[in-house]
């Protein structure tokens, strides 16, 4: 069983389009994240949600809008796609809160977004 | 803010060679430290972790010790295999306004040849 699953795995689209990436976790975790990995493999956090509430928003353009319908899902919607949005986007989850701050994050396999 | 610095790659070794990938960090408070591995075309997998000073994390023959005095968490393996070829990321976990954020190093690509 896949713990953190993202769809689609590949996404190729034109500049200016709007697209969504979906993420689901079946680990029962209460916190989910989106990370962006650029062409040089550098990983940077974008958002974090805890129990459907936004906790971390790391100066990401407001063209990016995460949506968490429940604590097992965190989708990423991107408006007006730009060339610089080409990257691999990773979803992750962990169990946070209380003394659980040291728990590792579990990652999905990534969505490779290519803007033409 | 928090930051992680790790040695640049690629690192190319022969099978059964000794591996060290250096990692140092800057953080406020007492972060947890992690090594993640990314195999080609896959997501990140947790390799090992350490949550406090002098803790040693180990898994699959890899080890790293949390050194507070040198703010380091170097990854080592005594004898690498071709199957260890991957990108290795050092990361620290710090609390940010109630959220737990991973700050990653730039990654070190390891190539192991026969």
PDB file of C-alpha atoms in Angstrom:
ATOM      1  CA  UNK A   1       0.000   0.000   0.000  1.00  0.00           C
ATOM      2  CA  UNK A   2       1.338   3.402  -0.981  1.00  0.00           C
ATOM      3  CA  UNK A   3       1.632   5.621   2.085  1.00  0.00           C
ATOM      4  CA  UNK A   4       1.790   9.012   0.353  1.00  0.00           C
ATOM      5  CA  UNK A   5       0.498   9.064  -3.201  1.00  0.00           C
ATOM      6  CA  UNK A   6       0.541  11.944  -5.672  1.00  0.00           C
ATOM      7  CA  UNK A   7      -1.153  12.287  -9.027  1.00  0.00           C
ATOM      8  CA  UNK A   8      -0.244  12.820 -11.729  1.00  0.00           C
ATOM      9  CA  UNK A   9       3.347  11.580 -11.846  1.00  0.00           C
ATOM     10  CA  UNK A  10       4.078  13.701 -14.924  1.00  0.00           C
ATOM     11  CA  UNK A  11       2.375  16.903 -16.005  1.00  0.00           C
ATOM     12  CA  UNK A  12       3.263  18.705 -19.223  1.00  0.00           C
ATOM     13  CA  UNK A  13       1.342  21.851 -20.029  1.00  0.00           C
ATOM     14  CA  UNK A  14       1.490  25.247 -21.686  1.00  0.00           C
ATOM     15  CA  UNK A  15       2.461  28.503 -20.035  1.00  0.00           C
ATOM     16  CA  UNK A  16      -0.573  30.373 -18.706  1.00  0.00           C
ATOM     17  CA  UNK A  17      -2.641  27.266 -17.955  1.00  0.00           C
ATOM     18  CA  UNK A  18      -4.087  26.309 -14.558  1.00  0.00           C
ATOM     19  CA  UNK A  19      -3.328  22.863 -13.159  1.00  0.00           C
ATOM     20  CA  UNK A  20      -3.751  20.830  -9.973  1.00  0.00           C
ATOM     21  CA  UNK A  21      -1.692  18.156  -8.280  1.00  0.00           C
ATOM     22  CA  UNK A  22      -3.378  15.834  -5.809  1.00  0.00           C
ATOM     23  CA  UNK A  23      -1.881  14.221  -2.712  1.00  0.00           C
ATOM     24  CA  UNK A  24      -3.316  11.648  -0.362  1.00  0.00           C
ATOM     25  CA  UNK A  25      -1.794   9.907   2.644  1.00  0.00           C
ATOM     26  CA  UNK A  26      -3.114   6.793   4.384  1.00  0.00           C
ATOM     27  CA  UNK A  27      -0.800   6.956   7.387  1.00  0.00           C
ATOM     28  CA  UNK A  28      -3.236   8.753   9.664  1.00  0.00           C
ATOM     29  CA  UNK A  29      -0.860  11.709   9.933  1.00  0.00           C
ATOM     30  CA  UNK A  30      -2.212  15.111  10.843  1.00  0.00           C
ATOM     31  CA  UNK A  31       0.318  17.281   9.013  1.00  0.00           C
ATOM     32  CA  UNK A  32       1.003  17.473   5.278  1.00  0.00           C
ATOM     33  CA  UNK A  33       3.525  19.436   3.234  1.00  0.00           C
ATOM     34  CA  UNK A  34       4.407  20.510  -0.272  1.00  0.00           C
ATOM     35  CA  UNK A  35       8.049  20.832  -1.336  1.00  0.00           C
ATOM     36  CA  UNK A  36       9.528  22.043  -4.609  1.00  0.00           C
ATOM     37  CA  UNK A  37      12.678  20.465  -6.053  1.00  0.00           C
ATOM     38  CA  UNK A  38      14.398  22.497  -8.746  1.00  0.00           C
ATOM     39  CA  UNK A  39      16.574  21.309 -11.620  1.00  0.00           C
ATOM     40  CA  UNK A  40      19.643  21.274  -9.356  1.00  0.00           C
ATOM     41  CA  UNK A  41      17.860  18.962  -6.916  1.00  0.00           C
ATOM     42  CA  UNK A  42      17.484  21.691  -4.282  1.00  0.00           C
ATOM     43  CA  UNK A  43      14.440  21.068  -2.064  1.00  0.00           C
ATOM     44  CA  UNK A  44      12.480  23.839  -0.409  1.00  0.00           C
ATOM     45  CA  UNK A  45       9.291  23.753   1.595  1.00  0.00           C
ATOM     46  CA  UNK A  46       6.306  25.584   0.141  1.00  0.00           C
ATOM     47  CA  UNK A  47       3.398  24.884   2.495  1.00  0.00           C
ATOM     48  CA  UNK A  48       2.455  22.945   5.568  1.00  0.00           C
ATOM     49  CA  UNK A  49      -1.041  22.086   6.790  1.00  0.00           C
ATOM     50  CA  UNK A  50      -1.961  20.661  10.170  1.00  0.00           C
ATOM     51  CA  UNK A  51      -5.474  19.251  10.471  1.00  0.00           C
ATOM     52  CA  UNK A  52      -6.601  21.224   7.407  1.00  0.00           C
ATOM     53  CA  UNK A  53      -5.164  24.469   8.751  1.00  0.00           C
ATOM     54  CA  UNK A  54      -2.339  26.347   7.001  1.00  0.00           C
ATOM     55  CA  UNK A  55       0.741  26.562   9.208  1.00  0.00           C
ATOM     56  CA  UNK A  56       3.661  27.331   6.940  1.00  0.00           C
ATOM     57  CA  UNK A  57       3.603  29.457   3.801  1.00  0.00           C
ATOM     58  CA  UNK A  58       7.126  30.098   2.605  1.00  0.00           C
ATOM     59  CA  UNK A  59       6.816  33.207   0.441  1.00  0.00           C
ATOM     60  CA  UNK A  60       5.267  31.268  -2.395  1.00  0.00           C
ATOM     61  CA  UNK A  61       3.533  33.331  -5.136  1.00  0.00           C
ATOM     62  CA  UNK A  62      -0.204  33.508  -4.609  1.00  0.00           C
ATOM     63  CA  UNK A  63      -0.667  31.727  -7.941  1.00  0.00           C
ATOM     64  CA  UNK A  64      -0.078  28.626  -5.807  1.00  0.00           C
ATOM     65  CA  UNK A  65      -3.055  27.724  -3.646  1.00  0.00           C
ATOM     66  CA  UNK A  66      -3.053  24.622  -1.476  1.00  0.00           C
ATOM     67  CA  UNK A  67      -6.367  23.096  -0.477  1.00  0.00           C
ATOM     68  CA  UNK A  68      -6.919  20.538   2.254  1.00  0.00           C
ATOM     69  CA  UNK A  69     -10.461  19.077   2.196  1.00  0.00           C
ATOM     70  CA  UNK A  70      -9.543  16.738   5.057  1.00  0.00           C
ATOM     71  CA  UNK A  71      -6.398  15.829   6.928  1.00  0.00           C
ATOM     72  CA  UNK A  72      -5.607  12.962   4.563  1.00  0.00           C
ATOM     73  CA  UNK A  73      -5.514  15.170   1.461  1.00  0.00           C
ATOM     74  CA  UNK A  74      -3.530  18.222   0.454  1.00  0.00           C
ATOM     75  CA  UNK A  75      -3.943  19.347  -3.138  1.00  0.00           C
ATOM     76  CA  UNK A  76      -1.919  22.014  -4.896  1.00  0.00           C
ATOM     77  CA  UNK A  77      -3.545  24.264  -7.469  1.00  0.00           C
ATOM     78  CA  UNK A  78      -1.395  26.481  -9.651  1.00  0.00           C
ATOM     79  CA  UNK A  79      -2.810  29.361 -11.717  1.00  0.00           C
ATOM     80  CA  UNK A  80      -1.228  31.023 -14.736  1.00  0.00           C
ATOM     81  CA  UNK A  81       1.704  28.642 -14.947  1.00  0.00           C
ATOM     82  CA  UNK A  82       5.104  30.162 -15.733  1.00  0.00           C
ATOM     83  CA  UNK A  83       8.290  28.644 -17.126  1.00  0.00           C
ATOM     84  CA  UNK A  84       9.946  28.934 -13.711  1.00  0.00           C
ATOM     85  CA  UNK A  85       7.322  26.643 -12.217  1.00  0.00           C
ATOM     86  CA  UNK A  86       8.943  23.684 -13.994  1.00  0.00           C
ATOM     87  CA  UNK A  87      10.178  21.438 -11.185  1.00  0.00           C
ATOM     88  CA  UNK A  88       9.387  18.280  -9.276  1.00  0.00           C
ATOM     89  CA  UNK A  89       6.799  18.814  -6.543  1.00  0.00           C
ATOM     90  CA  UNK A  90       6.812  16.498  -3.550  1.00  0.00           C
ATOM     91  CA  UNK A  91       4.052  15.946  -1.068  1.00  0.00           C
ATOM     92  CA  UNK A  92       4.926  14.695   2.424  1.00  0.00           C
ATOM     93  CA  UNK A  93       3.190  13.915   5.688  1.00  0.00           C
ATOM     94  CA  UNK A  94       4.118  13.437   9.321  1.00  0.00           C
ATOM     95  CA  UNK A  95       2.554  13.148  12.738  1.00  0.00           C
ATOM     96  CA  UNK A  96       3.104  16.372  14.604  1.00  0.00           C
ATOM     97  CA  UNK A  97       2.035  18.045  17.787  1.00  0.00           C
ATOM     98  CA  UNK A  98       3.001  17.610  21.391  1.00  0.00           C
ATOM     99  CA  UNK A  99       6.273  15.826  21.708  1.00  0.00           C
ATOM    100  CA  UNK A 100       6.038  14.428  18.192  1.00  0.00           C
ATOM    101  CA  UNK A 101       8.053  17.229  16.635  1.00  0.00           C
ATOM    102  CA  UNK A 102      10.918  14.853  15.878  1.00  0.00           C
ATOM    103  CA  UNK A 103       8.900  12.514  13.710  1.00  0.00           C
ATOM    104  CA  UNK A 104      10.248  12.073  10.178  1.00  0.00           C
ATOM    105  CA  UNK A 105       8.290  13.107   7.141  1.00  0.00           C
ATOM    106  CA  UNK A 106       7.140  10.528   4.597  1.00  0.00           C
ATOM    107  CA  UNK A 107       7.361  11.594   0.971  1.00  0.00           C
ATOM    108  CA  UNK A 108       5.418  10.788  -2.159  1.00  0.00           C
ATOM    109  CA  UNK A 109       7.178   9.903  -5.411  1.00  0.00           C
ATOM    110  CA  UNK A 110       6.858  13.413  -6.806  1.00  0.00           C
ATOM    111  CA  UNK A 111       5.081  15.110  -9.704  1.00  0.00           C
ATOM    112  CA  UNK A 112       7.327  16.286 -12.515  1.00  0.00           C
ATOM    113  CA  UNK A 113       5.818  19.492 -13.910  1.00  0.00           C
ATOM    114  CA  UNK A 114       7.114  20.720 -17.272  1.00  0.00           C
ATOM    115  CA  UNK A 115       5.957  24.038 -18.707  1.00  0.00           C
ATOM    116  CA  UNK A 116       6.264  24.482 -22.467  1.00  0.00           C
TER     117      UNK A 116
ATOM    118  CA  UNK B   1      17.400  31.209   9.856  1.00  0.00           C
ATOM    119  CA  UNK B   2      18.125  27.511   9.784  1.00  0.00           C
ATOM    120  CA  UNK B   3      20.503  26.197   7.147  1.00  0.00           C
ATOM    121  CA  UNK B   4      22.250  22.983   6.141  1.00  0.00           C
ATOM    122  CA  UNK B   5      25.514  22.735   4.225  1.00  0.00           C
ATOM    123  CA  UNK B   6      26.662  19.493   2.693  1.00  0.00           C
ATOM    124  CA  UNK B   7      29.559  18.605   0.464  1.00  0.00           C
ATOM    125  CA  UNK B   8      29.059  19.023  -3.223  1.00  0.00           C
ATOM    126  CA  UNK B   9      29.023  16.059  -5.507  1.00  0.00           C
ATOM    127  CA  UNK B  10      29.112  14.025  -7.458  1.00  0.00           C
ATOM    128  CA  UNK B  11      31.085  11.619  -5.335  1.00  0.00           C
ATOM    129  CA  UNK B  12      32.332   8.620  -7.310  1.00  0.00           C
ATOM    130  CA  UNK B  13      33.580   5.540  -5.459  1.00  0.00           C
ATOM    131  CA  UNK B  14      34.480   1.996  -6.252  1.00  0.00           C
ATOM    132  CA  UNK B  15      32.395  -0.760  -4.728  1.00  0.00           C
ATOM    133  CA  UNK B  16      33.452  -1.618  -1.149  1.00  0.00           C
ATOM    134  CA  UNK B  17      35.083   1.791  -0.632  1.00  0.00           C
ATOM    135  CA  UNK B  18      34.489   3.852   2.514  1.00  0.00           C
ATOM    136  CA  UNK B  19      31.986   6.675   2.220  1.00  0.00           C
ATOM    137  CA  UNK B  20      31.811   9.983   4.067  1.00  0.00           C
ATOM    138  CA  UNK B  21      29.413  12.775   3.122  1.00  0.00           C
ATOM    139  CA  UNK B  22      29.908  15.854   5.259  1.00  0.00           C
ATOM    140  CA  UNK B  23      26.992  17.824   6.650  1.00  0.00           C
ATOM    141  CA  UNK B  24      27.003  20.839   8.954  1.00  0.00           C
ATOM    142  CA  UNK B  25      24.075  22.892  10.132  1.00  0.00           C
ATOM    143  CA  UNK B  26      23.051  26.211  11.636  1.00  0.00           C
ATOM    144  CA  UNK B  27      19.907  26.292  13.746  1.00  0.00           C
ATOM    145  CA  UNK B  28      18.308  27.888  16.745  1.00  0.00           C
ATOM    146  CA  UNK B  29      17.271  25.560  19.506  1.00  0.00           C
ATOM    147  CA  UNK B  30      17.751  21.826  19.294  1.00  0.00           C
ATOM    148  CA  UNK B  31      16.735  20.478  15.912  1.00  0.00           C
ATOM    149  CA  UNK B  32      16.385  16.853  14.909  1.00  0.00           C
ATOM    150  CA  UNK B  33      18.716  15.784  12.122  1.00  0.00           C
ATOM    151  CA  UNK B  34      17.988  13.458   9.225  1.00  0.00           C
ATOM    152  CA  UNK B  35      19.533  11.861   6.186  1.00  0.00           C
ATOM    153  CA  UNK B  36      17.183  11.193   3.297  1.00  0.00           C
ATOM    154  CA  UNK B  37      18.048   9.257   0.120  1.00  0.00           C
ATOM    155  CA  UNK B  38      16.556   9.761  -3.328  1.00  0.00           C
ATOM    156  CA  UNK B  39      16.989   6.990  -5.881  1.00  0.00           C
ATOM    157  CA  UNK B  40      16.594   7.941  -9.559  1.00  0.00           C
ATOM    158  CA  UNK B  41      13.008   8.773 -10.446  1.00  0.00           C
ATOM    159  CA  UNK B  42      11.756   8.231  -6.907  1.00  0.00           C
ATOM    160  CA  UNK B  43      10.757  10.290  -3.915  1.00  0.00           C
ATOM    161  CA  UNK B  44      12.765  10.790  -0.762  1.00  0.00           C
ATOM    162  CA  UNK B  45      13.133   7.985   1.730  1.00  0.00           C
ATOM    163  CA  UNK B  46      14.237   8.434   5.296  1.00  0.00           C
ATOM    164  CA  UNK B  47      17.632   6.793   5.745  1.00  0.00           C
ATOM    165  CA  UNK B  48      18.339   7.600   9.387  1.00  0.00           C
ATOM    166  CA  UNK B  49      17.728  10.200  12.055  1.00  0.00           C
ATOM    167  CA  UNK B  50      19.057  11.536  15.360  1.00  0.00           C
ATOM    168  CA  UNK B  51      17.028  13.648  17.737  1.00  0.00           C
ATOM    169  CA  UNK B  52      19.567  14.881  20.283  1.00  0.00           C
ATOM    170  CA  UNK B  53      23.263  15.489  20.793  1.00  0.00           C
ATOM    171  CA  UNK B  54      25.494  12.396  20.680  1.00  0.00           C
ATOM    172  CA  UNK B  55      22.688  10.252  19.238  1.00  0.00           C
ATOM    173  CA  UNK B  56      23.838   7.923  16.481  1.00  0.00           C
ATOM    174  CA  UNK B  57      21.399   7.090  13.717  1.00  0.00           C
ATOM    175  CA  UNK B  58      22.023   3.947  11.692  1.00  0.00           C
ATOM    176  CA  UNK B  59      20.332   1.996   8.921  1.00  0.00           C
ATOM    177  CA  UNK B  60      21.439  -0.327   6.095  1.00  0.00           C
ATOM    178  CA  UNK B  61      25.084   0.033   7.109  1.00  0.00           C
ATOM    179  CA  UNK B  62      24.943   3.849   7.093  1.00  0.00           C
ATOM    180  CA  UNK B  63      25.680   5.809  10.270  1.00  0.00           C
ATOM    181  CA  UNK B  64      25.673   9.437  11.374  1.00  0.00           C
ATOM    182  CA  UNK B  65      26.308  10.961  14.798  1.00  0.00           C
ATOM    183  CA  UNK B  66      24.705  14.197  16.011  1.00  0.00           C
ATOM    184  CA  UNK B  67      27.662  16.378  17.059  1.00  0.00           C
ATOM    185  CA  UNK B  68      26.439  19.520  18.778  1.00  0.00           C
ATOM    186  CA  UNK B  69      29.931  20.881  19.456  1.00  0.00           C
ATOM    187  CA  UNK B  70      30.813  20.866  15.752  1.00  0.00           C
ATOM    188  CA  UNK B  71      27.203  21.264  14.511  1.00  0.00           C
ATOM    189  CA  UNK B  72      27.746  18.299  12.213  1.00  0.00           C
ATOM    190  CA  UNK B  73      25.947  15.147  11.124  1.00  0.00           C
ATOM    191  CA  UNK B  74      28.312  13.413   8.711  1.00  0.00           C
ATOM    192  CA  UNK B  75      27.070  10.318   6.887  1.00  0.00           C
ATOM    193  CA  UNK B  76      29.373   7.277   6.758  1.00  0.00           C
ATOM    194  CA  UNK B  77      29.311   3.763   5.382  1.00  0.00           C
ATOM    195  CA  UNK B  78      32.147   1.295   5.636  1.00  0.00           C
ATOM    196  CA  UNK B  79      31.631  -0.495   2.327  1.00  0.00           C
ATOM    197  CA  UNK B  80      29.412   0.942  -0.400  1.00  0.00           C
ATOM    198  CA  UNK B  81      27.589  -1.066  -3.055  1.00  0.00           C
ATOM    199  CA  UNK B  82      26.480  -0.169  -6.556  1.00  0.00           C
ATOM    200  CA  UNK B  83      22.910  -0.161  -5.241  1.00  0.00           C
ATOM    201  CA  UNK B  84      23.810   2.770  -2.939  1.00  0.00           C
ATOM    202  CA  UNK B  85      24.080   5.082  -5.958  1.00  0.00           C
ATOM    203  CA  UNK B  86      21.592   7.867  -5.268  1.00  0.00           C
ATOM    204  CA  UNK B  87      21.334  11.471  -4.088  1.00  0.00           C
ATOM    205  CA  UNK B  88      21.720  11.931  -0.328  1.00  0.00           C
ATOM    206  CA  UNK B  89      20.145  14.863   1.501  1.00  0.00           C
ATOM    207  CA  UNK B  90      21.010  16.063   4.965  1.00  0.00           C
ATOM    208  CA  UNK B  91      18.128  17.865   6.679  1.00  0.00           C
ATOM    209  CA  UNK B  92      17.165  19.408   9.962  1.00  0.00           C
ATOM    210  CA  UNK B  93      13.733  19.673  11.472  1.00  0.00           C
ATOM    211  CA  UNK B  94      12.823  22.823  13.300  1.00  0.00           C
ATOM    212  CA  UNK B  95       9.593  24.074  14.780  1.00  0.00           C
ATOM    213  CA  UNK B  96       8.171  27.146  13.061  1.00  0.00           C
ATOM    214  CA  UNK B  97       5.108  28.686  14.672  1.00  0.00           C
ATOM    215  CA  UNK B  98       3.643  25.302  15.487  1.00  0.00           C
ATOM    216  CA  UNK B  99       4.732  23.711  12.214  1.00  0.00           C
ATOM    217  CA  UNK B 100       7.616  21.340  11.733  1.00  0.00           C
ATOM    218  CA  UNK B 101       9.701  22.384   8.747  1.00  0.00           C
ATOM    219  CA  UNK B 102      12.465  20.381   7.091  1.00  0.00           C
ATOM    220  CA  UNK B 103      15.402  22.446   5.855  1.00  0.00           C
ATOM    221  CA  UNK B 104      17.490  20.508   3.341  1.00  0.00           C
ATOM    222  CA  UNK B 105      21.064  20.668   2.186  1.00  0.00           C
ATOM    223  CA  UNK B 106      21.696  20.832  -1.538  1.00  0.00           C
ATOM    224  CA  UNK B 107      22.074  17.067  -1.885  1.00  0.00           C
ATOM    225  CA  UNK B 108      25.145  14.997  -2.737  1.00  0.00           C
ATOM    226  CA  UNK B 109      25.046  12.596  -5.642  1.00  0.00           C
ATOM    227  CA  UNK B 110      26.853   9.325  -5.019  1.00  0.00           C
ATOM    228  CA  UNK B 111      27.937   7.069  -7.865  1.00  0.00           C
ATOM    229  CA  UNK B 112      29.327   3.658  -7.002  1.00  0.00           C
ATOM    230  CA  UNK B 113      31.126   1.745  -9.748  1.00  0.00           C
ATOM    231  CA  UNK B 114      32.210  -1.863 -10.000  1.00  0.00           C
TER     232      UNK B 114
END
